mmCIF file of C-alpha atoms in Angstrom:
data_model
loop_
_atom_site.group_PDB
_atom_site.id
_atom_site.type_symbol
_atom_site.label_atom_id
_atom_site.label_comp_id
_atom_site.label_asym_id
_atom_site.label_seq_id
_atom_site.Cartn_x
_atom_site.Cartn_y
_atom_site.Cartn_z
ATOM 1 C CA UNK A 579 -17.532 -26.940 38.196
ATOM 2 C CA UNK A 580 -20.489 -25.424 36.393
ATOM 3 C CA UNK A 581 -22.548 -27.046 33.719
ATOM 4 C CA UNK A 582 -20.509 -25.476 30.899
ATOM 5 C CA UNK A 583 -17.254 -26.950 32.194
ATOM 6 C CA UNK A 584 -18.844 -30.366 32.600
ATOM 7 C CA UNK A 585 -20.206 -30.150 29.057
ATOM 8 C CA UNK A 586 -16.759 -29.211 27.679
ATOM 9 C CA UNK A 587 -15.091 -32.035 29.553
ATOM 10 C CA UNK A 588 -17.651 -34.491 28.261
ATOM 11 C CA UNK A 589 -17.152 -33.277 24.703
ATOM 12 C CA UNK A 590 -13.386 -33.643 25.090
ATOM 13 C CA UNK A 591 -13.816 -37.185 26.358
ATOM 14 C CA UNK A 592 -16.137 -38.003 23.461
ATOM 15 C CA UNK A 593 -13.644 -36.599 20.917
ATOM 16 C CA UNK A 594 -10.843 -38.583 22.581
ATOM 17 C CA UNK A 595 -12.864 -41.771 22.534
ATOM 18 C CA UNK A 596 -13.912 -41.144 18.937
ATOM 19 C CA UNK A 597 -10.340 -40.405 17.879
ATOM 20 C CA UNK A 598 -9.098 -43.474 19.651
ATOM 21 C CA UNK A 599 -11.845 -45.546 18.041
ATOM 22 C CA UNK A 600 -11.020 -44.146 14.629
ATOM 23 C CA UNK A 601 -7.327 -44.879 15.117
ATOM 24 C CA UNK A 602 -8.145 -48.401 16.270
ATOM 25 C CA UNK A 603 -10.455 -48.862 13.302
ATOM 26 C CA UNK A 604 -7.721 -47.633 10.981
ATOM 27 C CA UNK A 605 -5.243 -50.046 12.530
ATOM 28 C CA UNK A 606 -7.722 -52.900 12.134
ATOM 29 C CA UNK A 607 -8.423 -51.859 8.552
ATOM 30 C CA UNK A 608 -4.699 -51.612 7.709
ATOM 31 C CA UNK A 609 -3.987 -54.936 9.419
ATOM 32 C CA UNK A 610 -6.905 -56.598 7.641
ATOM 33 C CA UNK A 611 -5.717 -55.168 4.321
ATOM 34 C CA UNK A 612 -2.202 -56.462 4.913
ATOM 35 C CA UNK A 613 -3.473 -59.907 5.920
ATOM 36 C CA UNK A 614 -5.754 -59.933 2.896
ATOM 37 C CA UNK A 615 -2.882 -58.999 0.582
ATOM 38 C CA UNK A 616 -0.637 -61.622 2.169
ATOM 39 C CA UNK A 617 -3.300 -64.320 1.885
ATOM 40 C CA UNK A 618 -4.118 -63.225 -1.655
ATOM 41 C CA UNK A 619 -0.413 -63.412 -2.581
ATOM 42 C CA UNK A 620 -0.152 -66.848 -0.998
ATOM 43 C CA UNK A 621 -3.196 -68.041 -2.910
ATOM 44 C CA UNK A 622 -1.819 -66.603 -6.150
ATOM 45 C CA UNK A 623 1.574 -68.248 -5.567
ATOM 46 C CA UNK A 624 -0.091 -71.540 -4.665
ATOM 47 C CA UNK A 625 -2.144 -71.422 -7.870
ATOM 48 C CA UNK A 626 0.953 -70.487 -9.861
ATOM 49 C CA UNK A 627 2.789 -73.450 -8.311
ATOM 50 C CA UNK A 628 -0.092 -75.781 -9.160
ATOM 51 C CA UNK A 629 -0.147 -74.470 -12.733
ATOM 52 C CA UNK A 630 3.640 -74.900 -13.050
ATOM 53 C CA UNK A 631 3.452 -78.439 -11.642
ATOM 54 C CA UNK A 632 0.592 -79.338 -13.971
ATOM 55 C CA UNK A 633 2.486 -77.859 -16.907
ATOM 56 C CA UNK A 634 5.647 -79.781 -15.958
ATOM 57 C CA UNK A 635 3.608 -82.997 -15.532
ATOM 58 C CA UNK A 636 2.035 -82.587 -18.959
ATOM 59 C CA UNK A 637 5.404 -81.670 -20.432
ATOM 60 C CA UNK A 638 6.913 -84.857 -18.985
ATOM 61 C CA UNK A 639 3.993 -86.879 -20.338
ATOM 62 C CA UNK A 640 4.473 -85.349 -23.783
ATOM 63 C CA UNK A 641 8.218 -86.089 -23.645
ATOM 64 C CA UNK A 642 7.594 -89.679 -22.518
ATOM 65 C CA UNK A 643 4.980 -90.142 -25.253
ATOM 66 C CA UNK A 644 7.377 -88.659 -27.809
ATOM 67 C CA UNK A 645 10.145 -91.021 -26.721
ATOM 68 C CA UNK A 646 7.778 -93.993 -26.832
ATOM 69 C CA UNK A 647 6.565 -93.047 -30.311
ATOM 70 C CA UNK A 648 10.145 -92.542 -31.490
ATOM 71 C CA UNK A 649 11.169 -95.889 -30.026
ATOM 72 C CA UNK A 650 8.196 -97.604 -31.694
ATOM 73 C CA UNK A 651 9.009 -95.988 -35.034
ATOM 74 C CA UNK A 652 12.668 -96.946 -34.644
ATOM 75 C CA UNK A 653 11.757 -100.535 -33.796
ATOM 76 C CA UNK A 654 9.321 -100.669 -36.712
ATOM 77 C CA UNK A 655 12.063 -99.410 -39.020
ATOM 78 C CA UNK A 656 14.505 -101.986 -37.678
ATOM 79 C CA UNK A 657 11.936 -104.748 -38.126
ATOM 80 C CA UNK A 658 11.375 -103.639 -41.720
ATOM 81 C CA UNK A 659 15.121 -103.641 -42.367
ATOM 82 C CA UNK A 660 15.535 -107.076 -40.762
ATOM 83 C CA UNK A 661 12.537 -108.394 -42.704
ATOM 84 C CA UNK A 662 13.987 -107.067 -45.943
ATOM 85 C CA UNK A 663 17.329 -108.684 -45.096
ATOM 86 C CA UNK A 664 15.630 -111.986 -44.264
ATOM 87 C CA UNK A 665 13.648 -111.816 -47.512
ATOM 88 C CA UNK A 666 16.850 -111.313 -49.485
ATOM 89 C CA UNK A 667 18.608 -114.163 -47.681
ATOM 90 C CA UNK A 668 15.602 -116.458 -48.192
ATOM 91 C CA UNK A 669 15.521 -115.503 -51.864
ATOM 92 C CA UNK A 670 19.158 -116.536 -52.121
ATOM 93 C CA UNK A 671 18.381 -119.838 -50.413
ATOM 94 C CA UNK A 672 15.442 -120.466 -52.745
ATOM 95 C CA UNK A 673 17.699 -119.761 -55.721
ATOM 96 C CA UNK A 674 20.264 -122.208 -54.322
ATOM 97 C CA UNK A 675 17.501 -124.807 -53.853
ATOM 98 C CA UNK A 676 16.536 -124.431 -57.504
ATOM 99 C CA UNK A 677 20.157 -124.927 -58.494
ATOM 100 C CA UNK A 678 20.106 -128.268 -56.653
ATOM 101 C CA UNK A 679 17.573 -129.485 -59.192
ATOM 102 C CA UNK A 680 20.113 -128.801 -61.938
ATOM 103 C CA UNK A 681 22.453 -131.188 -60.134
ATOM 104 C CA UNK A 682 19.978 -134.047 -59.718
ATOM 105 C CA UNK A 683 17.531 -133.615 -62.604
ATOM 106 C CA UNK A 684 17.386 -136.442 -65.161
ATOM 107 C CA UNK A 685 14.412 -137.598 -67.162
ATOM 108 C CA UNK A 686 15.454 -141.137 -68.074
ATOM 109 C CA UNK A 687 18.281 -143.656 -68.292
ATOM 110 C CA UNK A 688 19.757 -141.939 -71.350
ATOM 111 C CA UNK A 689 19.941 -138.669 -69.402
ATOM 112 C CA UNK A 690 21.746 -140.508 -66.648
ATOM 113 C CA UNK A 691 24.497 -141.398 -69.100
ATOM 114 C CA UNK A 692 25.258 -137.728 -69.784
ATOM 115 C CA UNK A 693 28.250 -135.984 -68.198
ATOM 116 C CA UNK A 694 25.996 -133.818 -66.044
ATOM 117 C CA UNK A 695 24.274 -136.747 -64.448
ATOM 118 C CA UNK A 696 27.457 -138.750 -64.333
ATOM 119 C CA UNK A 697 28.501 -136.097 -61.788
ATOM 120 C CA UNK A 698 25.287 -136.622 -59.809
ATOM 121 C CA UNK A 699 25.801 -140.384 -59.838
ATOM 122 C CA UNK A 700 29.238 -139.926 -58.260
ATOM 123 C CA UNK A 701 27.728 -137.487 -55.790
ATOM 124 C CA UNK A 702 25.202 -140.133 -54.741
ATOM 125 C CA UNK A 703 28.036 -142.589 -54.237
ATOM 126 C CA UNK A 704 29.949 -140.100 -52.052
ATOM 127 C CA UNK A 705 26.818 -139.355 -50.008
ATOM 128 C CA UNK A 706 26.274 -143.073 -49.401
ATOM 129 C CA UNK A 707 29.906 -143.596 -48.353
ATOM 130 C CA UNK A 708 29.788 -140.597 -46.025
ATOM 131 C CA UNK A 709 26.569 -141.868 -44.438
ATOM 132 C CA UNK A 710 28.055 -145.344 -43.953
ATOM 133 C CA UNK A 711 31.127 -143.844 -42.271
ATOM 134 C CA UNK A 712 28.894 -141.972 -39.871
ATOM 135 C CA UNK A 713 26.633 -144.935 -39.155
ATOM 136 C CA UNK A 714 29.328 -147.632 -38.870
ATOM 137 C CA UNK A 715 26.648 -150.344 -38.934
ATOM 138 C CA UNK A 716 27.007 -153.810 -40.540
ATOM 139 C CA UNK A 717 23.495 -153.596 -42.002
ATOM 140 C CA UNK A 718 21.667 -150.436 -43.041
ATOM 141 C CA UNK A 719 18.456 -149.319 -44.724
ATOM 142 C CA UNK A 720 18.721 -146.834 -47.600
ATOM 143 C CA UNK A 721 15.995 -144.609 -48.970
ATOM 144 C CA UNK A 722 16.167 -142.484 -52.086
ATOM 145 C CA UNK A 723 13.805 -140.889 -54.549
ATOM 146 C CA UNK A 724 12.110 -143.370 -56.854
ATOM 147 C CA UNK A 725 13.461 -141.185 -59.650
ATOM 148 C CA UNK A 726 17.037 -141.926 -58.467
ATOM 149 C CA UNK A 727 16.632 -145.661 -57.812
ATOM 150 C CA UNK A 728 18.510 -146.854 -60.902
ATOM 151 C CA UNK A 729 21.429 -144.494 -60.156
ATOM 152 C CA UNK A 730 21.626 -145.627 -56.528
ATOM 153 C CA UNK A 731 21.568 -149.294 -57.499
ATOM 154 C CA UNK A 732 24.310 -148.599 -60.039
ATOM 155 C CA UNK A 733 26.736 -147.196 -57.428
ATOM 156 C CA UNK A 734 25.690 -149.274 -54.401
ATOM 157 C CA UNK A 735 28.282 -152.064 -54.665
ATOM 158 C CA UNK A 736 31.212 -149.723 -55.348
ATOM 159 C CA UNK A 737 30.103 -147.466 -52.463
ATOM 160 C CA UNK A 738 29.977 -150.419 -50.050
ATOM 161 C CA UNK A 739 33.368 -151.603 -51.247
ATOM 162 C CA UNK A 740 34.990 -148.184 -50.887
ATOM 163 C CA UNK A 741 33.477 -147.742 -47.421
ATOM 164 C CA UNK A 742 34.818 -151.141 -46.326
ATOM 165 C CA UNK A 743 38.314 -150.176 -47.489
ATOM 166 C CA UNK A 744 38.204 -146.790 -45.717
ATOM 167 C CA UNK A 745 36.753 -148.143 -42.459
ATOM 168 C CA UNK A 746 38.724 -151.409 -42.632
ATOM 169 C CA UNK A 747 35.580 -153.452 -42.015
ATOM 170 C CA UNK A 748 33.648 -156.068 -43.987
ATOM 171 C CA UNK A 749 31.308 -154.736 -46.639
ATOM 172 C CA UNK A 750 27.968 -153.791 -45.049
ATOM 173 C CA UNK A 751 24.584 -155.058 -46.102
ATOM 174 C CA UNK A 752 22.711 -152.187 -47.744
ATOM 175 C CA UNK A 753 18.973 -152.740 -48.148
ATOM 176 C CA UNK A 754 17.263 -150.310 -50.503
ATOM 177 C CA UNK A 755 13.727 -149.534 -49.347
ATOM 178 C CA UNK A 756 11.544 -150.011 -52.425
ATOM 179 C CA UNK A 757 8.305 -149.562 -50.510
ATOM 180 C CA UNK A 758 8.877 -146.078 -49.096
ATOM 181 C CA UNK A 759 10.709 -143.531 -51.242
ATOM 182 C CA UNK A 760 11.855 -140.011 -50.497
ATOM 183 C CA UNK A 761 9.493 -137.323 -51.858
ATOM 184 C CA UNK A 762 9.967 -136.269 -55.493
ATOM 185 C CA UNK A 763 11.504 -133.014 -56.655
ATOM 186 C CA UNK A 764 9.519 -129.828 -55.862
ATOM 187 C CA UNK A 765 6.686 -129.011 -58.243
ATOM 188 C CA UNK A 766 5.256 -125.660 -59.253
ATOM 189 C CA UNK A 767 1.785 -127.175 -58.985
ATOM 190 C CA UNK A 768 2.141 -128.517 -55.421
ATOM 191 C CA UNK A 769 4.350 -125.997 -53.645
ATOM 192 C CA UNK A 770 3.261 -127.110 -50.149
ATOM 193 C CA UNK A 771 3.856 -130.834 -50.639
ATOM 194 C CA UNK A 772 6.971 -132.509 -49.160
ATOM 195 C CA UNK A 773 9.826 -132.594 -51.639
ATOM 196 C CA UNK A 774 13.390 -133.794 -52.023
ATOM 197 C CA UNK A 775 15.893 -132.384 -54.493
ATOM 198 C CA UNK A 776 18.066 -135.508 -54.397
ATOM 199 C CA UNK A 777 20.468 -137.428 -52.187
ATOM 200 C CA UNK A 778 19.861 -140.308 -49.781
ATOM 201 C CA UNK A 779 18.782 -141.142 -46.238
ATOM 202 C CA UNK A 780 20.458 -144.041 -44.431
ATOM 203 C CA UNK A 781 19.396 -145.579 -41.128
ATOM 204 C CA UNK A 782 20.400 -148.417 -38.839
ATOM 205 C CA UNK A 783 18.165 -151.479 -39.129
ATOM 206 C CA UNK A 784 16.484 -150.667 -35.803
ATOM 207 C CA UNK A 785 15.809 -147.109 -36.983
ATOM 208 C CA UNK A 786 17.482 -145.525 -33.945
ATOM 209 C CA UNK A 787 20.188 -143.807 -35.980
ATOM 210 C CA UNK A 788 19.231 -141.851 -39.093
ATOM 211 C CA UNK A 789 21.624 -139.995 -41.380
ATOM 212 C CA UNK A 790 19.797 -137.537 -43.618
ATOM 213 C CA UNK A 791 22.147 -136.861 -46.481
ATOM 214 C CA UNK A 792 19.757 -135.301 -48.980
ATOM 215 C CA UNK A 793 20.795 -132.287 -51.014
ATOM 216 C CA UNK A 794 18.195 -130.188 -49.197
ATOM 217 C CA UNK A 795 19.489 -131.223 -45.755
ATOM 218 C CA UNK A 796 23.065 -130.470 -46.761
ATOM 219 C CA UNK A 797 22.013 -127.075 -48.121
ATOM 220 C CA UNK A 798 20.270 -126.288 -44.813
ATOM 221 C CA UNK A 799 23.369 -127.242 -42.811
ATOM 222 C CA UNK A 800 25.679 -125.267 -45.094
ATOM 223 C CA UNK A 801 23.347 -122.271 -45.114
ATOM 224 C CA UNK A 802 23.136 -122.154 -41.324
ATOM 225 C CA UNK A 803 26.903 -122.469 -41.082
ATOM 226 C CA UNK A 804 27.586 -119.759 -43.655
ATOM 227 C CA UNK A 805 24.713 -117.435 -42.673
ATOM 228 C CA UNK A 806 26.874 -115.023 -40.592
ATOM 229 C CA UNK A 807 29.356 -114.704 -43.468
ATOM 230 C CA UNK A 808 26.515 -114.261 -45.974
ATOM 231 C CA UNK A 809 24.932 -111.507 -43.859
ATOM 232 C CA UNK A 810 28.291 -109.797 -43.403
ATOM 233 C CA UNK A 811 28.935 -109.918 -47.135
ATOM 234 C CA UNK A 812 25.474 -108.567 -47.976
ATOM 235 C CA UNK A 813 24.842 -106.107 -45.149
ATOM 236 C CA UNK A 814 28.278 -105.329 -43.749
ATOM 237 C CA UNK A 815 27.612 -106.805 -40.324
ATOM 238 C CA UNK A 816 27.196 -110.155 -38.671
ATOM 239 C CA UNK A 817 23.680 -110.692 -37.356
ATOM 240 C CA UNK A 818 23.457 -111.363 -33.651
#
C-alpha cells in the first residue's frame, strides 16, 4: 500500500469518526432538548398546580369569610329584632305598672271612701286572706305601705274572720309592722329608688316564710306566666 492509499484510508476513517461524532452529538442534543422540554413542562405544570391550589385556598378563605360575615350580620339582625321585641314587651309591662297606680292611688281618707278605692280596699282584704291561706300560721307579721295603713287596718278583722271560716281554724293574730313599711309608690323624681304600687307582704313570726303579695309581685308573676302568649299575640311566635 503506497502513501496515497494510506492517506485515503486515513481520510475515510477521519470522515467516519467525524460523522459518528456528529451523529452522537445530534443524539445528545436531541435527547437533551427532549429532557429539557419534559423538565420545563413539569416545572410549568407544577407552578400551575401551585397557582391553582393557592387560588383555591384563597377562594375558600373568601367563602369562609363571606359566610362568617353573613352569619354575623344575620345574628346582629336577629339581636336587633329580639331587642325591639323585648323593648315593646317591657313598654307594655311599664304601662301595666302605671295602671297599678290607678288601682291603689288615694290621697286621703276621703279618697278612700270613693268607689274606686273601695275596690282597692276589698283587693287588700283578698290579698291578706290569700296570704293567710298560704301561710297557715296562728300569728303573722304584716307589712304594707304607710300610705295604705288606714285601709289595711279597716279590713284586717274581717280578713282574719273570713280566713278562719275558710281554713276552719281560730282567727290568727295579725301584727301590723308600724316600724318598717313597704316602699311608697314610684316617683318621677326618684326613678331608681325602691317602690311598691300597693298590696301587702305577710310573714311568719320567725321570718322563715314570706308571702309577697304586692301588686308589683303579682304583676311580675302574671307577666312571666303570660309572656309566651303575649309574644305569640304580638309577634306570631312563642319565644324559646
